[in-house]
Amino acid sequence: VELAEICAKSERFIGTEGGGMDQSISFLAEEGTAKLIEFCPLRATDVKLPSGAVFVIANSCVEMNKAATSHFNIRVMECRLAAKLLAKYKNLQWDKVLRLEEVQAKLGVSLEEMLQITEEVLHPEPYSSEEVCRCLGISLQELQTQILTPNTQD
């Protein structure tokens, strides 16, 4: 567990906002078992699979230089901004929120209720930086320096 956490954290030194799923299963996998991996804190639980279940592992043969592009971080940033917008709308301390899970926990709502809140509050069209700033009551400079990572600022 400690090595998986160290490896996941090390990706952040190159600017990747990864979650650590690959590192965790690499260290915590056991032959003949499937794992449910959860974070904060990292833990892996054996999962019983139905008889005859199989895994198909495929390589897309697509290389990704996580340090050179923003592709890997875009979804992380989109979710982070969504969490902050929802927290602000619900009068929570939005500037401390990083994950949607935190908003759900602070509101004490079920997954279904969280989905309903999300659909009511957020629109499906992309948000501009200016709109995010207006909703959060911050400047573009604050958005870029305090929330976004260097490779997601544009």
Coordinates of N, CA, C and O in Angstrom, one line a residue:
V1 N 0.8 -1.2 0.0 CA 0.0 0.0 0.0 C 0.9 1.2 0.0 O 0.6 2.2 -0.8
E2 N 1.9 1.2 0.8 CA 2.8 2.4 0.9 C 3.5 2.7 -0.4 O 3.6 3.8 -0.9
L3 N 4.0 1.6 -1.1 CA 4.6 1.8 -2.4 C 3.6 2.3 -3.5 O 4.0 3.2 -4.3
A4 N 2.4 1.8 -3.4 CA 1.4 2.3 -4.4 C 1.1 3.8 -4.2 O 1.0 4.6 -5.1
E5 N 1.0 4.2 -2.9 CA 0.8 5.6 -2.6 C 2.0 6.5 -3.1 O 1.8 7.6 -3.6
I6 N 3.2 6.0 -2.8 CA 4.4 6.8 -3.2 C 4.4 6.9 -4.7 O 4.7 8.0 -5.3
C7 N 4.1 5.8 -5.5 CA 4.2 5.9 -6.9 C 3.1 6.8 -7.5 O 3.3 7.6 -8.4
A8 N 1.9 6.8 -6.9 CA 0.8 7.7 -7.3 C 1.2 9.2 -7.1 O 1.0 10.0 -7.9
K9 N 1.8 9.4 -5.9 CA 2.2 10.8 -5.6 C 3.3 11.3 -6.5 O 3.4 12.5 -6.8
S10 N 4.2 10.4 -6.9 CA 5.3 10.8 -7.7 C 4.9 11.3 -9.1 O 5.5 12.2 -9.6
E11 N 3.8 10.9 -9.6 CA 3.3 11.4 -10.9 C 2.9 12.9 -10.8 O 3.0 13.6 -11.8
R12 N 2.6 13.3 -9.6 CA 2.2 14.7 -9.4 C 3.4 15.6 -9.6 O 3.2 16.8 -9.9
F13 N 4.6 15.1 -9.4 CA 5.8 15.9 -9.6 C 6.0 16.3 -11.1 O 6.7 17.3 -11.3
I14 N 5.4 15.6 -12.0 CA 5.5 16.0 -13.4 C 4.2 16.7 -13.9 O 4.1 17.0 -15.0
G15 N 3.3 17.0 -12.9 CA 2.1 17.7 -13.2 C 0.9 16.9 -13.6 O -0.1 17.4 -14.0
T16 N 1.0 15.6 -13.3 CA -0.2 14.7 -13.6 C -1.1 14.6 -12.4 O -0.6 14.3 -11.3
E17 N -2.3 14.9 -12.6 CA -3.3 14.8 -11.5 C -4.0 13.4 -11.5 O -5.2 13.3 -11.5
G18 N -3.2 12.4 -11.4 CA -3.7 11.1 -11.4 C -4.2 10.6 -10.1 O -3.9 11.2 -9.1
G19 N -5.0 9.5 -10.2 CA -5.6 9.0 -9.0 C -4.9 7.9 -8.3 O -5.1 7.6 -7.2
G20 N -4.1 7.2 -9.1 CA -3.3 6.1 -8.5 C -3.9 4.7 -8.7 O -3.4 3.7 -8.2
M21 N -4.9 4.6 -9.6 CA -5.5 3.2 -9.8 C -4.5 2.3 -10.4 O -4.3 1.1 -9.9
D22 N -3.7 2.7 -11.4 CA -2.7 1.8 -12.1 C -1.7 1.3 -11.0 O -1.3 0.2 -11.0
Q23 N -1.2 2.3 -10.3 CA -0.1 2.0 -9.3 C -0.7 1.0 -8.2 O 0.0 0.1 -7.8
S24 N -1.9 1.3 -7.8 CA -2.5 0.5 -6.7 C -2.6 -1.0 -7.2 O -2.3 -1.9 -6.4
I25 N -3.2 -1.2 -8.3 CA -3.4 -2.6 -8.7 C -2.1 -3.3 -9.1 O -2.0 -4.5 -8.8
S26 N -1.1 -2.5 -9.5 CA 0.2 -3.1 -9.8 C 0.8 -3.7 -8.5 O 1.5 -4.7 -8.6
F27 N 0.6 -3.0 -7.4 CA 1.2 -3.5 -6.2 C 0.3 -4.4 -5.3 O 0.8 -5.2 -4.6
L28 N -1.0 -4.2 -5.5 CA -2.0 -4.9 -4.6 C -2.7 -6.1 -5.2 O -3.4 -6.8 -4.6
A29 N -2.4 -6.4 -6.5 CA -3.1 -7.5 -7.2 C -2.6 -8.8 -6.6 O -1.5 -9.0 -6.2
E30 N -3.5 -9.8 -6.6 CA -3.2 -11.1 -6.2 C -3.8 -12.1 -7.3 O -4.9 -11.8 -7.7
E31 N -3.1 -13.1 -7.6 CA -3.6 -14.1 -8.6 C -4.9 -14.7 -8.1 O -5.1 -15.0 -7.0
G32 N -5.8 -14.7 -9.1 CA -7.1 -15.4 -8.8 C -8.1 -14.5 -8.1 O -9.2 -14.9 -7.8
T33 N -7.8 -13.2 -7.9 CA -8.8 -12.3 -7.3 C -9.0 -11.0 -8.1 O -8.1 -10.6 -8.8
A34 N -10.1 -10.4 -8.0 CA -10.4 -9.1 -8.5 C -10.4 -8.2 -7.3 O -10.5 -8.6 -6.1
K35 N -10.1 -6.9 -7.5 CA -10.0 -6.0 -6.4 C -10.9 -4.8 -6.6 O -11.0 -4.2 -7.6
L36 N -11.5 -4.4 -5.5 CA -12.2 -3.1 -5.4 C -11.2 -2.2 -4.7 O -10.8 -2.4 -3.6
I37 N -10.8 -1.1 -5.5 CA -9.8 -0.2 -5.0 C -10.5 1.1 -4.6 O -11.2 1.7 -5.4
E38 N -10.2 1.5 -3.4 CA -10.8 2.8 -2.9 C -9.7 3.7 -2.4 O -8.6 3.2 -2.0
F39 N -9.9 5.0 -2.4 CA -8.9 5.9 -2.0 C -9.3 6.7 -0.8 O -10.5 6.8 -0.5
C40 N -8.4 7.4 -0.2 CA -8.6 8.3 1.0 C -9.2 7.6 2.2 O -10.3 7.9 2.6
P41 N -8.5 6.7 2.8 CA -7.2 6.1 2.5 C -7.3 5.0 1.5 O -8.3 4.4 1.3
L42 N -6.1 4.7 0.9 CA -6.0 3.6 -0.1 C -6.3 2.3 0.6 O -5.8 2.0 1.6
R43 N -7.2 1.5 0.0 CA -7.5 0.2 0.5 C -8.0 -0.7 -0.7 O -8.6 -0.1 -1.6
A44 N -7.7 -1.9 -0.6 CA -8.1 -2.9 -1.7 C -8.9 -4.0 -1.0 O -8.4 -4.6 -0.1
T45 N -10.0 -4.4 -1.6 CA -10.9 -5.4 -1.0 C -11.1 -6.5 -2.1 O -11.3 -6.1 -3.3
D46 N -10.9 -7.7 -1.7 CA -11.1 -8.8 -2.7 C -12.6 -8.8 -3.1 O -13.5 -8.6 -2.3
V47 N -12.9 -9.1 -4.4 CA -14.2 -9.1 -4.9 C -14.4 -10.5 -5.5 O -13.6 -11.0 -6.3
K48 N -15.5 -11.2 -5.1 CA -15.8 -12.5 -5.6 C -16.5 -12.3 -6.9 O -17.5 -11.6 -7.0
L49 N -16.0 -13.0 -7.9 CA -16.6 -12.9 -9.3 C -17.4 -14.1 -9.5 O -17.2 -15.2 -9.0
P50 N -18.4 -14.0 -10.4 CA -19.2 -15.2 -10.8 C -18.3 -16.3 -11.4 O -17.3 -16.0 -12.1
S51 N -18.7 -17.5 -11.3 CA -18.0 -18.6 -11.9 C -17.9 -18.4 -13.4 O -18.9 -18.0 -14.1
G52 N -16.8 -18.6 -14.0 CA -16.6 -18.4 -15.4 C -16.2 -17.0 -15.8 O -16.0 -16.8 -17.0
A53 N -16.2 -16.1 -14.9 CA -15.9 -14.7 -15.3 C -14.4 -14.6 -15.8 O -13.5 -15.3 -15.3
V54 N -14.2 -13.8 -16.8 CA -12.9 -13.6 -17.3 C -12.6 -12.1 -17.5 O -13.5 -11.3 -17.5
F55 N -11.3 -11.8 -17.5 CA -10.9 -10.4 -17.8 C -10.2 -10.4 -19.2 O -9.5 -11.3 -19.5
V56 N -10.5 -9.4 -19.9 CA -9.8 -9.2 -21.2 C -8.9 -7.9 -21.0 O -9.4 -6.9 -20.6
I57 N -7.7 -8.1 -21.2 CA -6.7 -7.0 -21.1 C -6.2 -6.7 -22.5 O -5.7 -7.5 -23.2
A58 N -6.4 -5.4 -22.9 CA -6.0 -5.0 -24.2 C -5.0 -3.8 -24.1 O -5.2 -3.0 -23.2
N59 N -4.2 -3.7 -25.1 CA -3.3 -2.6 -25.2 C -3.7 -1.8 -26.4 O -3.7 -2.3 -27.5
S60 N -4.0 -0.5 -26.2 CA -4.5 0.3 -27.3 C -3.3 0.7 -28.2 O -3.5 1.3 -29.3
C61 N -2.1 0.5 -27.7 CA -0.8 0.9 -28.4 C -0.7 2.4 -28.6 O 0.0 2.9 -29.5
V62 N -1.5 3.2 -27.8 CA -1.4 4.6 -27.9 C -0.5 5.1 -26.7 O -0.7 4.7 -25.6
E63 N 0.6 5.8 -27.1 CA 1.5 6.3 -26.0 C 1.0 7.7 -25.6 O 0.5 8.5 -26.4
M64 N 1.1 7.9 -24.3 CA 0.7 9.2 -23.7 C 1.8 9.7 -22.9 O 2.2 9.1 -21.9
N65 N 2.3 10.8 -23.3 CA 3.3 11.5 -22.5 C 2.5 12.5 -21.5 O 2.2 13.6 -21.9
K66 N 2.3 12.0 -20.4 CA 1.4 12.7 -19.4 C 2.0 14.0 -19.0 O 1.2 15.0 -18.7
A67 N 3.3 14.2 -19.0 CA 3.9 15.4 -18.6 C 3.9 16.5 -19.7 O 4.0 17.7 -19.4
A68 N 3.7 16.1 -21.0 CA 3.8 17.0 -22.1 C 2.5 17.6 -22.5 O 2.4 18.5 -23.3
T69 N 1.4 16.9 -22.2 CA 0.1 17.3 -22.6 C -0.9 17.5 -21.5 O -0.6 17.1 -20.4
S70 N -2.0 18.1 -21.8 CA -3.1 18.3 -20.7 C -4.1 17.3 -20.8 O -5.0 17.3 -20.0
H71 N -4.0 16.3 -21.8 CA -5.1 15.3 -22.0 C -5.5 14.6 -20.7 O -6.7 14.4 -20.4
F72 N -4.5 14.2 -19.9 CA -4.7 13.4 -18.7 C -5.4 14.2 -17.6 O -6.2 13.7 -16.9
N73 N -5.1 15.5 -17.5 CA -5.6 16.4 -16.5 C -6.9 17.0 -16.7 O -7.5 17.5 -15.8
I74 N -7.3 17.1 -18.0 CA -8.6 17.8 -18.3 C -9.8 17.3 -17.5 O -10.5 18.1 -16.9
R75 N -10.0 16.0 -17.5 CA -11.2 15.5 -16.8 C -11.1 15.7 -15.3 O -12.1 16.0 -14.7
V76 N -9.9 15.6 -14.8 CA -9.7 15.9 -13.4 C -10.1 17.3 -13.1 O -10.8 17.6 -12.1
M77 N -9.6 18.3 -13.9 CA -9.9 19.7 -13.7 C -11.4 19.9 -13.9 O -12.0 20.7 -13.1
E78 N -12.0 19.3 -14.9 CA -13.5 19.5 -15.1 C -14.3 19.0 -13.9 O -15.2 19.7 -13.4
C79 N -13.9 17.9 -13.3 CA -14.6 17.4 -12.1 C -14.3 18.3 -10.9 O -15.2 18.6 -10.1
R80 N -13.1 18.8 -10.8 CA -12.7 19.7 -9.7 C -13.6 21.0 -9.8 O -14.1 21.5 -8.8
L81 N -13.7 21.6 -11.0 CA -14.5 22.8 -11.2 C -15.9 22.5 -10.9 O -16.6 23.3 -10.3
A82 N -16.5 21.4 -11.3 CA -17.9 21.0 -11.1 C -18.1 20.9 -9.6 O -19.1 21.4 -9.1
A83 N -17.2 20.3 -8.8 CA -17.3 20.2 -7.4 C -17.3 21.6 -6.7 O -18.2 21.9 -5.8
K84 N -16.5 22.5 -7.2 CA -16.4 23.8 -6.6 C -17.7 24.6 -6.9 O -18.2 25.3 -6.1
L85 N -18.2 24.5 -8.2 CA -19.4 25.2 -8.5 C -20.6 24.7 -7.7 O -21.4 25.5 -7.3
L86 N -20.7 23.4 -7.6 CA -21.8 22.8 -6.8 C -21.7 23.2 -5.3 O -22.7 23.6 -4.7
A87 N -20.5 23.2 -4.8 CA -20.3 23.6 -3.4 C -20.7 25.1 -3.2 O -21.4 25.4 -2.2
K88 N -20.3 25.9 -4.1 CA -20.6 27.3 -4.0 C -22.1 27.5 -4.0 O -22.7 28.3 -3.2
Y89 N -22.8 26.8 -5.0 CA -24.3 26.9 -5.1 C -25.0 26.5 -3.8 O -26.0 27.0 -3.4
K90 N -24.4 25.5 -3.2 CA -25.0 24.9 -1.9 C -24.5 25.6 -0.7 O -24.7 25.1 0.4
N91 N -23.8 26.7 -0.8 CA -23.3 27.5 0.3 C -22.3 26.7 1.2 O -22.3 26.9 2.4
L92 N -21.5 25.9 0.5 CA -20.4 25.2 1.2 C -19.1 25.9 1.0 O -19.0 26.8 0.2
Q93 N -18.1 25.6 1.8 CA -16.8 26.2 1.7 C -16.1 25.7 0.4 O -15.3 24.8 0.4
W94 N -16.5 26.3 -0.8 CA -16.1 25.8 -2.1 C -14.6 25.8 -2.3 O -14.1 25.0 -3.0
D95 N -13.9 26.8 -1.7 CA -12.5 26.9 -2.0 C -11.7 25.8 -1.4 O -10.5 25.6 -1.8
K96 N -12.3 25.0 -0.5 CA -11.5 23.9 0.1 C -11.9 22.5 -0.6 O -11.3 21.5 -0.3
V97 N -12.9 22.5 -1.4 CA -13.4 21.3 -2.1 C -12.6 21.0 -3.3 O -12.3 21.8 -4.1
L98 N -12.2 19.7 -3.4 CA -11.5 19.2 -4.6 C -12.3 18.2 -5.4 O -12.1 18.0 -6.6
R99 N -13.1 17.4 -4.7 CA -13.8 16.3 -5.4 C -15.3 16.3 -5.2 O -15.8 16.8 -4.2
L100 N -16.0 15.8 -6.2 CA -17.4 15.7 -6.1 C -17.9 14.9 -4.9 O -18.9 15.2 -4.2
E101 N -17.1 13.8 -4.6 CA -17.4 13.0 -3.4 C -17.5 13.8 -2.1 O -18.3 13.6 -1.2
E102 N -16.6 14.9 -2.0 CA -16.6 15.7 -0.8 C -17.9 16.5 -0.7 O -18.5 16.7 0.4
V103 N -18.4 17.0 -1.9 CA -19.7 17.8 -1.9 C -20.8 16.9 -1.4 O -21.6 17.2 -0.6
Q104 N -20.8 15.7 -2.0 CA -21.9 14.7 -1.7 C -21.9 14.4 -0.2 O -22.9 14.4 0.5
A105 N -20.7 14.2 0.4 CA -20.6 13.9 1.8 C -21.0 15.0 2.7 O -21.7 14.9 3.7
K106 N -20.6 16.2 2.3 CA -21.0 17.4 3.1 C -22.5 17.7 3.0 O -23.1 18.2 4.0
L107 N -23.1 17.4 1.9 CA -24.5 17.6 1.8 C -25.3 16.4 2.4 O -26.5 16.5 2.7
G108 N -24.6 15.3 2.6 CA -25.3 14.1 3.2 C -26.4 13.5 2.3 O -27.4 13.2 2.8
V109 N -26.1 13.5 1.0 CA -27.1 13.0 0.1 C -26.7 11.7 -0.6 O -25.5 11.4 -0.6
S110 N -27.7 11.0 -1.1 CA -27.4 9.7 -1.8 C -26.8 10.0 -3.2 O -26.9 11.2 -3.7
L111 N -26.3 9.0 -3.9 CA -25.8 9.2 -5.2 C -26.9 9.7 -6.2 O -26.6 10.6 -7.0
E112 N -28.1 9.2 -6.0 CA -29.2 9.6 -6.9 C -29.5 11.1 -6.6 O -29.8 11.8 -7.5
E113 N -29.5 11.5 -5.3 CA -29.8 12.9 -5.0 C -28.7 13.8 -5.5 O -29.0 14.9 -6.0
M114 N -27.5 13.3 -5.4 CA -26.3 14.1 -5.9 C -26.4 14.3 -7.4 O -26.2 15.4 -8.0
L115 N -26.8 13.3 -8.2 CA -27.0 13.4 -9.6 C -28.1 14.4 -9.9 O -28.0 15.2 -10.8
Q116 N -29.2 14.4 -9.2 CA -30.3 15.3 -9.4 C -29.8 16.8 -9.1 O -30.1 17.7 -9.9
I117 N -29.1 17.0 -8.1 CA -28.5 18.3 -7.7 C -27.6 18.8 -8.9 O -27.7 19.9 -9.3
T118 N -26.8 17.9 -9.3 CA -25.8 18.2 -10.4 C -26.6 18.6 -11.7 O -26.2 19.6 -12.3
E119 N -27.6 17.9 -12.0 CA -28.4 18.2 -13.2 C -29.1 19.5 -13.1 O -29.3 20.2 -14.1
E120 N -29.6 19.9 -11.9 CA -30.3 21.1 -11.6 C -29.3 22.3 -11.7 O -29.7 23.4 -12.1
V121 N -28.1 22.2 -11.1 CA -27.2 23.3 -11.0 C -26.3 23.5 -12.2 O -26.2 24.7 -12.6
L122 N -25.8 22.5 -12.7 CA -24.8 22.7 -13.8 C -25.5 22.5 -15.2 O -26.3 21.6 -15.3
H123 N -25.1 23.3 -16.1 CA -25.6 23.1 -17.5 C -24.7 22.2 -18.3 O -23.5 22.1 -18.0
P124 N -25.2 21.5 -19.3 CA -24.4 20.5 -20.0 C -23.4 21.2 -21.0 O -22.5 20.5 -21.4
E125 N -23.6 22.4 -21.4 CA -22.7 23.0 -22.3 C -21.4 23.4 -21.6 O -21.4 23.6 -20.4
P126 N -20.3 23.4 -22.3 CA -19.0 23.8 -21.7 C -19.1 25.1 -21.0 O -19.7 26.0 -21.5
Y127 N -18.4 25.3 -19.9 CA -18.3 26.5 -19.2 C -17.0 27.2 -19.7 O -16.0 26.6 -19.9
S128 N -17.1 28.5 -19.9 CA -15.9 29.3 -20.2 C -15.2 29.7 -18.9 O -15.8 29.6 -17.9
S129 N -13.9 30.1 -19.0 CA -13.2 30.5 -17.9 C -13.9 31.7 -17.2 O -14.0 31.8 -16.0
E130 N -14.4 32.6 -18.0 CA -15.1 33.8 -17.5 C -16.3 33.4 -16.7 O -16.6 34.0 -15.7
E131 N -17.1 32.4 -17.2 CA -18.3 32.0 -16.5 C -17.9 31.3 -15.2 O -18.6 31.6 -14.2
V132 N -16.9 30.5 -15.2 CA -16.5 29.9 -13.9 C -16.1 30.9 -12.9 O -16.5 30.9 -11.8
C133 N -15.3 31.9 -13.4 CA -14.9 33.0 -12.5 C -16.1 33.8 -12.0 O -16.1 34.1 -10.8
R134 N -17.0 34.1 -12.8 CA -18.2 34.8 -12.4 C -19.0 34.0 -11.4 O -19.4 34.6 -10.3
C135 N -19.2 32.7 -11.6 CA -19.9 31.9 -10.7 C -19.2 31.8 -9.3 O -19.9 31.7 -8.3
L136 N -17.9 31.7 -9.3 CA -17.2 31.5 -8.1 C -16.8 32.9 -7.4 O -16.4 32.9 -6.3
G137 N -17.0 33.9 -8.2 CA -16.6 35.3 -7.6 C -15.1 35.5 -7.5 O -14.7 36.0 -6.5
I138 N -14.4 35.0 -8.5 CA -12.9 35.1 -8.5 C -12.4 35.7 -9.8 O -13.2 35.7 -10.8
S139 N -11.2 36.1 -9.8 CA -10.6 36.7 -11.0 C -10.0 35.5 -11.8 O -9.8 34.4 -11.3
L140 N -9.8 35.8 -13.1 CA -9.1 34.9 -14.0 C -7.8 34.5 -13.5 O -7.4 33.3 -13.5
Q141 N -7.0 35.4 -12.9 CA -5.7 35.1 -12.3 C -5.8 34.1 -11.2 O -5.1 33.2 -11.0
E142 N -6.9 34.3 -10.3 CA -7.1 33.4 -9.2 C -7.4 32.0 -9.7 O -6.9 31.0 -9.1
L143 N -8.2 31.9 -10.7 CA -8.6 30.6 -11.3 C -7.3 29.9 -11.8 O -7.1 28.8 -11.5
Q144 N -6.5 30.7 -12.5 CA -5.3 30.1 -13.1 C -4.3 29.7 -12.1 O -3.6 28.6 -12.2
T145 N -4.1 30.5 -11.0 CA -3.0 30.2 -10.1 C -3.5 29.4 -8.9 O -2.6 28.7 -8.3
Q146 N -4.7 29.4 -8.5 CA -5.2 28.7 -7.3 C -5.9 27.4 -7.6 O -6.1 26.6 -6.7
I147 N -6.5 27.3 -8.8 CA -7.3 26.1 -9.1 C -6.8 25.2 -10.2 O -6.6 24.0 -10.0
L148 N -6.5 25.8 -11.3 CA -6.0 25.1 -12.5 C -4.5 24.7 -12.4 O -3.8 25.4 -11.6
T149 N -4.1 23.7 -13.1 CA -2.7 23.4 -13.1 C -2.1 24.0 -14.4 O -2.8 24.5 -15.3
P150 N -0.8 24.2 -14.4 CA -0.2 24.9 -15.5 C -0.6 24.4 -16.9 O -0.8 25.1 -17.8
N151 N -0.8 23.0 -17.0 CA -1.1 22.5 -18.4 C -2.6 22.4 -18.6 O -3.1 21.8 -19.6
T152 N -3.5 23.0 -17.7 CA -4.9 23.1 -18.0 C -5.4 24.5 -18.0 O -6.6 24.8 -18.1
Q153 N -4.5 25.5 -17.9 CA -4.9 26.9 -17.9 C -5.6 27.4 -19.1 O -6.3 28.4 -19.1
D154 N -5.3 26.8 -20.3 CA -5.9 27.2 -21.5 C -7.1 26.4 -21.9 O -7.7 26.5 -22.9

